[in-house]
Amino acid sequence: MTALSIEDVMGAVRELRLEMQAQLTELRSELAAVRAQQASSSTAAHAETQEVSEELLVIMAAVVTQYLGKKVRIHSAKAVHAHHDHHSAWAQHGRTMKHMPLHLTRGH
């Protein structure tokens, strides 16, 4: 049987401690990266998928029906958050006019 000295045991403990510290540092950095990725993806997903309530859909349908003079039905809608500091009112108006269907005229 081989006799172990206290120095041998303490050396092995030091090596194990260093290994564990390296693994812990690596795990902490991986956890921080995962948390950052989850935070950015959940914020983007929340902004993109914010649904409009049923009550608001009914109100929008009533307003459009009144404007056009025809019965309309809105099946779904979602909120779009504009970045006011990046887009001017004129640019927004131009996009609205470009994408508005030509057959929509005010019914009187």
mmCIF file with all atom_site columns, C-alpha atoms in Angstrom:
data_model
loop_
_atom_site.group_PDB
_atom_site.id
_atom_site.type_symbol
_atom_site.label_atom_id
_atom_site.label_alt_id
_atom_site.label_comp_id
_atom_site.label_asym_id
_atom_site.label_entity_id
_atom_site.label_seq_id
_atom_site.pdbx_PDB_ins_code
_atom_site.Cartn_x
_atom_site.Cartn_y
_atom_site.Cartn_z
_atom_site.occupancy
_atom_site.B_iso_or_equiv
_atom_site.pdbx_formal_charge
_atom_site.auth_seq_id
_atom_site.auth_comp_id
_atom_site.auth_asym_id
_atom_site.auth_atom_id
_atom_site.pdbx_PDB_model_num
ATOM 1   C CA . MET A 1 1   ? 0.000   0.000  0.000   1.00 0.00 ? 1   MET A CA 1
ATOM 2   C CA . THR A 1 2   ? 1.269   3.443  -0.940  1.00 0.00 ? 2   THR A CA 1
ATOM 3   C CA . ALA A 1 3   ? 1.409   6.062  1.738   1.00 0.00 ? 3   ALA A CA 1
ATOM 4   C CA . LEU A 1 4   ? -0.077  9.455  0.884   1.00 0.00 ? 4   LEU A CA 1
ATOM 5   C CA . SER A 1 5   ? 1.413   12.576 2.257   1.00 0.00 ? 5   SER A CA 1
ATOM 6   C CA . ILE A 1 6   ? -0.600  15.637 3.183   1.00 0.00 ? 6   ILE A CA 1
ATOM 7   C CA . GLU A 1 7   ? 1.204   17.569 0.447   1.00 0.00 ? 7   GLU A CA 1
ATOM 8   C CA . ASP A 1 8   ? -0.030  15.092 -2.195  1.00 0.00 ? 8   ASP A CA 1
ATOM 9   C CA . VAL A 1 9   ? -3.626  15.405 -0.989  1.00 0.00 ? 9   VAL A CA 1
ATOM 10  C CA . MET A 1 10  ? -3.448  19.207 -0.821  1.00 0.00 ? 10  MET A CA 1
ATOM 11  C CA . GLY A 1 11  ? -1.956  19.344 -4.338  1.00 0.00 ? 11  GLY A CA 1
ATOM 12  C CA . ALA A 1 12  ? -4.803  17.214 -5.717  1.00 0.00 ? 12  ALA A CA 1
ATOM 13  C CA . VAL A 1 13  ? -7.354  19.408 -3.921  1.00 0.00 ? 13  VAL A CA 1
ATOM 14  C CA . ARG A 1 14  ? -5.768  22.547 -5.418  1.00 0.00 ? 14  ARG A CA 1
ATOM 15  C CA . GLU A 1 15  ? -5.908  21.062 -8.930  1.00 0.00 ? 15  GLU A CA 1
ATOM 16  C CA . LEU A 1 16  ? -9.558  20.084 -8.511  1.00 0.00 ? 16  LEU A CA 1
ATOM 17  C CA . ARG A 1 17  ? -10.359 23.540 -7.155  1.00 0.00 ? 17  ARG A CA 1
ATOM 18  C CA . LEU A 1 18  ? -8.748  25.235 -10.167 1.00 0.00 ? 18  LEU A CA 1
ATOM 19  C CA . GLU A 1 19  ? -10.642 22.952 -12.564 1.00 0.00 ? 19  GLU A CA 1
ATOM 20  C CA . MET A 1 20  ? -13.925 23.696 -10.821 1.00 0.00 ? 20  MET A CA 1
ATOM 21  C CA . GLN A 1 21  ? -13.268 27.451 -10.896 1.00 0.00 ? 21  GLN A CA 1
ATOM 22  C CA . ALA A 1 22  ? -12.558 27.307 -14.637 1.00 0.00 ? 22  ALA A CA 1
ATOM 23  C CA . GLN A 1 23  ? -15.746 25.329 -15.258 1.00 0.00 ? 23  GLN A CA 1
ATOM 24  C CA . LEU A 1 24  ? -17.759 27.739 -13.109 1.00 0.00 ? 24  LEU A CA 1
ATOM 25  C CA . THR A 1 25  ? -16.396 30.741 -15.020 1.00 0.00 ? 25  THR A CA 1
ATOM 26  C CA . GLU A 1 26  ? -17.265 29.090 -18.328 1.00 0.00 ? 26  GLU A CA 1
ATOM 27  C CA . LEU A 1 27  ? -20.791 28.234 -17.153 1.00 0.00 ? 27  LEU A CA 1
ATOM 28  C CA . ARG A 1 28  ? -21.358 31.796 -15.926 1.00 0.00 ? 28  ARG A CA 1
ATOM 29  C CA . SER A 1 29  ? -20.387 33.260 -19.287 1.00 0.00 ? 29  SER A CA 1
ATOM 30  C CA . GLU A 1 30  ? -22.626 30.778 -21.143 1.00 0.00 ? 30  GLU A CA 1
ATOM 31  C CA . LEU A 1 31  ? -25.527 31.605 -18.807 1.00 0.00 ? 31  LEU A CA 1
ATOM 32  C CA . ALA A 1 32  ? -25.054 35.340 -19.386 1.00 0.00 ? 32  ALA A CA 1
ATOM 33  C CA . ALA A 1 33  ? -25.091 34.801 -23.163 1.00 0.00 ? 33  ALA A CA 1
ATOM 34  C CA . VAL A 1 34  ? -28.271 32.698 -22.992 1.00 0.00 ? 34  VAL A CA 1
ATOM 35  C CA . ARG A 1 35  ? -30.001 35.269 -20.776 1.00 0.00 ? 35  ARG A CA 1
ATOM 36  C CA . ALA A 1 36  ? -29.048 38.099 -23.132 1.00 0.00 ? 36  ALA A CA 1
ATOM 37  C CA . GLN A 1 37  ? -30.333 36.148 -26.138 1.00 0.00 ? 37  GLN A CA 1
ATOM 38  C CA . GLN A 1 38  ? -33.613 35.333 -24.375 1.00 0.00 ? 38  GLN A CA 1
ATOM 39  C CA . ALA A 1 39  ? -34.115 38.946 -23.324 1.00 0.00 ? 39  ALA A CA 1
ATOM 40  C CA . SER A 1 40  ? -33.589 40.293 -26.845 1.00 0.00 ? 40  SER A CA 1
ATOM 41  C CA . SER A 1 41  ? -35.747 37.641 -28.515 1.00 0.00 ? 41  SER A CA 1
ATOM 42  C CA . SER A 1 42  ? -38.606 37.934 -26.007 1.00 0.00 ? 42  SER A CA 1
ATOM 43  C CA . THR A 1 43  ? -38.661 41.727 -26.343 1.00 0.00 ? 43  THR A CA 1
ATOM 44  C CA . ALA A 1 44  ? -38.792 41.499 -30.120 1.00 0.00 ? 44  ALA A CA 1
ATOM 45  C CA . ALA A 1 45  ? -41.408 38.774 -30.050 1.00 0.00 ? 45  ALA A CA 1
ATOM 46  C CA . HIS A 1 46  ? -43.586 40.742 -27.659 1.00 0.00 ? 46  HIS A CA 1
ATOM 47  C CA . ALA A 1 47  ? -43.409 43.861 -29.824 1.00 0.00 ? 47  ALA A CA 1
ATOM 48  C CA . GLU A 1 48  ? -44.275 41.940 -33.000 1.00 0.00 ? 48  GLU A CA 1
ATOM 49  C CA . THR A 1 49  ? -47.125 39.803 -31.702 1.00 0.00 ? 49  THR A CA 1
ATOM 50  C CA . GLN A 1 50  ? -49.121 42.215 -29.586 1.00 0.00 ? 50  GLN A CA 1
ATOM 51  C CA . GLU A 1 51  ? -52.705 41.416 -30.608 1.00 0.00 ? 51  GLU A CA 1
ATOM 52  C CA . VAL A 1 52  ? -55.513 43.948 -30.723 1.00 0.00 ? 52  VAL A CA 1
ATOM 53  C CA . SER A 1 53  ? -58.471 43.222 -28.424 1.00 0.00 ? 53  SER A CA 1
ATOM 54  C CA . GLU A 1 54  ? -61.836 42.000 -29.728 1.00 0.00 ? 54  GLU A CA 1
ATOM 55  C CA . GLU A 1 55  ? -63.509 45.198 -28.547 1.00 0.00 ? 55  GLU A CA 1
ATOM 56  C CA . LEU A 1 56  ? -61.057 47.347 -30.504 1.00 0.00 ? 56  LEU A CA 1
ATOM 57  C CA . LEU A 1 57  ? -61.665 45.263 -33.655 1.00 0.00 ? 57  LEU A CA 1
ATOM 58  C CA . VAL A 1 58  ? -65.405 45.940 -33.381 1.00 0.00 ? 58  VAL A CA 1
ATOM 59  C CA . ILE A 1 59  ? -64.784 49.667 -32.955 1.00 0.00 ? 59  ILE A CA 1
ATOM 60  C CA . MET A 1 60  ? -62.398 49.741 -35.933 1.00 0.00 ? 60  MET A CA 1
ATOM 61  C CA . ALA A 1 61  ? -64.942 47.895 -38.091 1.00 0.00 ? 61  ALA A CA 1
ATOM 62  C CA . ALA A 1 62  ? -67.645 50.404 -37.115 1.00 0.00 ? 62  ALA A CA 1
ATOM 63  C CA . VAL A 1 63  ? -65.416 53.362 -37.953 1.00 0.00 ? 63  VAL A CA 1
ATOM 64  C CA . VAL A 1 64  ? -64.395 51.934 -41.341 1.00 0.00 ? 64  VAL A CA 1
ATOM 65  C CA . THR A 1 65  ? -68.026 51.032 -42.113 1.00 0.00 ? 65  THR A CA 1
ATOM 66  C CA . GLN A 1 66  ? -69.078 54.594 -41.350 1.00 0.00 ? 66  GLN A CA 1
ATOM 67  C CA . TYR A 1 67  ? -66.236 56.033 -43.434 1.00 0.00 ? 67  TYR A CA 1
ATOM 68  C CA . LEU A 1 68  ? -66.829 53.835 -46.495 1.00 0.00 ? 68  LEU A CA 1
ATOM 69  C CA . GLY A 1 69  ? -70.580 53.571 -46.244 1.00 0.00 ? 69  GLY A CA 1
ATOM 70  C CA . LYS A 1 70  ? -70.270 49.795 -46.679 1.00 0.00 ? 70  LYS A CA 1
ATOM 71  C CA . LYS A 1 71  ? -70.361 47.012 -44.116 1.00 0.00 ? 71  LYS A CA 1
ATOM 72  C CA . VAL A 1 72  ? -66.845 45.759 -43.377 1.00 0.00 ? 72  VAL A CA 1
ATOM 73  C CA . ARG A 1 73  ? -65.510 42.951 -41.250 1.00 0.00 ? 73  ARG A CA 1
ATOM 74  C CA . ILE A 1 74  ? -62.044 43.008 -39.695 1.00 0.00 ? 74  ILE A CA 1
ATOM 75  C CA . HIS A 1 75  ? -60.730 39.533 -38.961 1.00 0.00 ? 75  HIS A CA 1
ATOM 76  C CA . SER A 1 76  ? -57.506 40.392 -37.181 1.00 0.00 ? 76  SER A CA 1
ATOM 77  C CA . ALA A 1 77  ? -55.106 43.217 -36.461 1.00 0.00 ? 77  ALA A CA 1
ATOM 78  C CA . LYS A 1 78  ? -51.951 43.748 -34.499 1.00 0.00 ? 78  LYS A CA 1
ATOM 79  C CA . ALA A 1 79  ? -50.334 46.789 -32.956 1.00 0.00 ? 79  ALA A CA 1
ATOM 80  C CA . VAL A 1 80  ? -47.452 48.379 -34.825 1.00 0.00 ? 80  VAL A CA 1
ATOM 81  C CA . HIS A 1 81  ? -45.182 50.617 -32.834 1.00 0.00 ? 81  HIS A CA 1
ATOM 82  C CA . ALA A 1 82  ? -43.782 53.462 -34.914 1.00 0.00 ? 82  ALA A CA 1
ATOM 83  C CA . HIS A 1 83  ? -40.349 54.885 -34.246 1.00 0.00 ? 83  HIS A CA 1
ATOM 84  C CA . HIS A 1 84  ? -41.209 58.567 -34.251 1.00 0.00 ? 84  HIS A CA 1
ATOM 85  C CA . ASP A 1 85  ? -37.637 59.740 -34.118 1.00 0.00 ? 85  ASP A CA 1
ATOM 86  C CA . HIS A 1 86  ? -36.717 57.822 -37.311 1.00 0.00 ? 86  HIS A CA 1
ATOM 87  C CA . HIS A 1 87  ? -39.695 58.638 -39.543 1.00 0.00 ? 87  HIS A CA 1
ATOM 88  C CA . SER A 1 88  ? -41.193 61.982 -40.355 1.00 0.00 ? 88  SER A CA 1
ATOM 89  C CA . ALA A 1 89  ? -44.921 62.610 -40.595 1.00 0.00 ? 89  ALA A CA 1
ATOM 90  C CA . TRP A 1 90  ? -44.577 63.314 -44.320 1.00 0.00 ? 90  TRP A CA 1
ATOM 91  C CA . ALA A 1 91  ? -42.871 59.966 -44.926 1.00 0.00 ? 91  ALA A CA 1
ATOM 92  C CA . GLN A 1 92  ? -45.556 58.146 -42.978 1.00 0.00 ? 92  GLN A CA 1
ATOM 93  C CA . HIS A 1 93  ? -48.305 59.922 -44.931 1.00 0.00 ? 93  HIS A CA 1
ATOM 94  C CA . GLY A 1 94  ? -46.602 58.977 -48.209 1.00 0.00 ? 94  GLY A CA 1
ATOM 95  C CA . ARG A 1 95  ? -46.465 55.309 -47.220 1.00 0.00 ? 95  ARG A CA 1
ATOM 96  C CA . THR A 1 96  ? -50.110 55.415 -46.169 1.00 0.00 ? 96  THR A CA 1
ATOM 97  C CA . MET A 1 97  ? -51.201 56.917 -49.478 1.00 0.00 ? 97  MET A CA 1
ATOM 98  C CA . LYS A 1 98  ? -49.067 54.476 -51.492 1.00 0.00 ? 98  LYS A CA 1
ATOM 99  C CA . HIS A 1 99  ? -50.419 51.375 -49.779 1.00 0.00 ? 99  HIS A CA 1
ATOM 100 C CA . MET A 1 100 ? -54.044 52.469 -49.556 1.00 0.00 ? 100 MET A CA 1
ATOM 101 C CA . PRO A 1 101 ? -56.130 50.610 -52.140 1.00 0.00 ? 101 PRO A CA 1
ATOM 102 C CA . LEU A 1 102 ? -57.336 52.831 -54.977 1.00 0.00 ? 102 LEU A CA 1
ATOM 103 C CA . HIS A 1 103 ? -60.883 51.460 -54.835 1.00 0.00 ? 103 HIS A CA 1
ATOM 104 C CA . LEU A 1 104 ? -61.378 52.863 -51.327 1.00 0.00 ? 104 LEU A CA 1
ATOM 105 C CA . THR A 1 105 ? -63.261 56.097 -51.727 1.00 0.00 ? 105 THR A CA 1
ATOM 106 C CA . ARG A 1 106 ? -65.342 57.911 -49.222 1.00 0.00 ? 106 ARG A CA 1
ATOM 107 C CA . GLY A 1 107 ? -68.951 56.775 -49.533 1.00 0.00 ? 107 GLY A CA 1
ATOM 108 C CA . HIS A 1 108 ? -71.533 59.594 -49.536 1.00 0.00 ? 108 HIS A CA 1
#
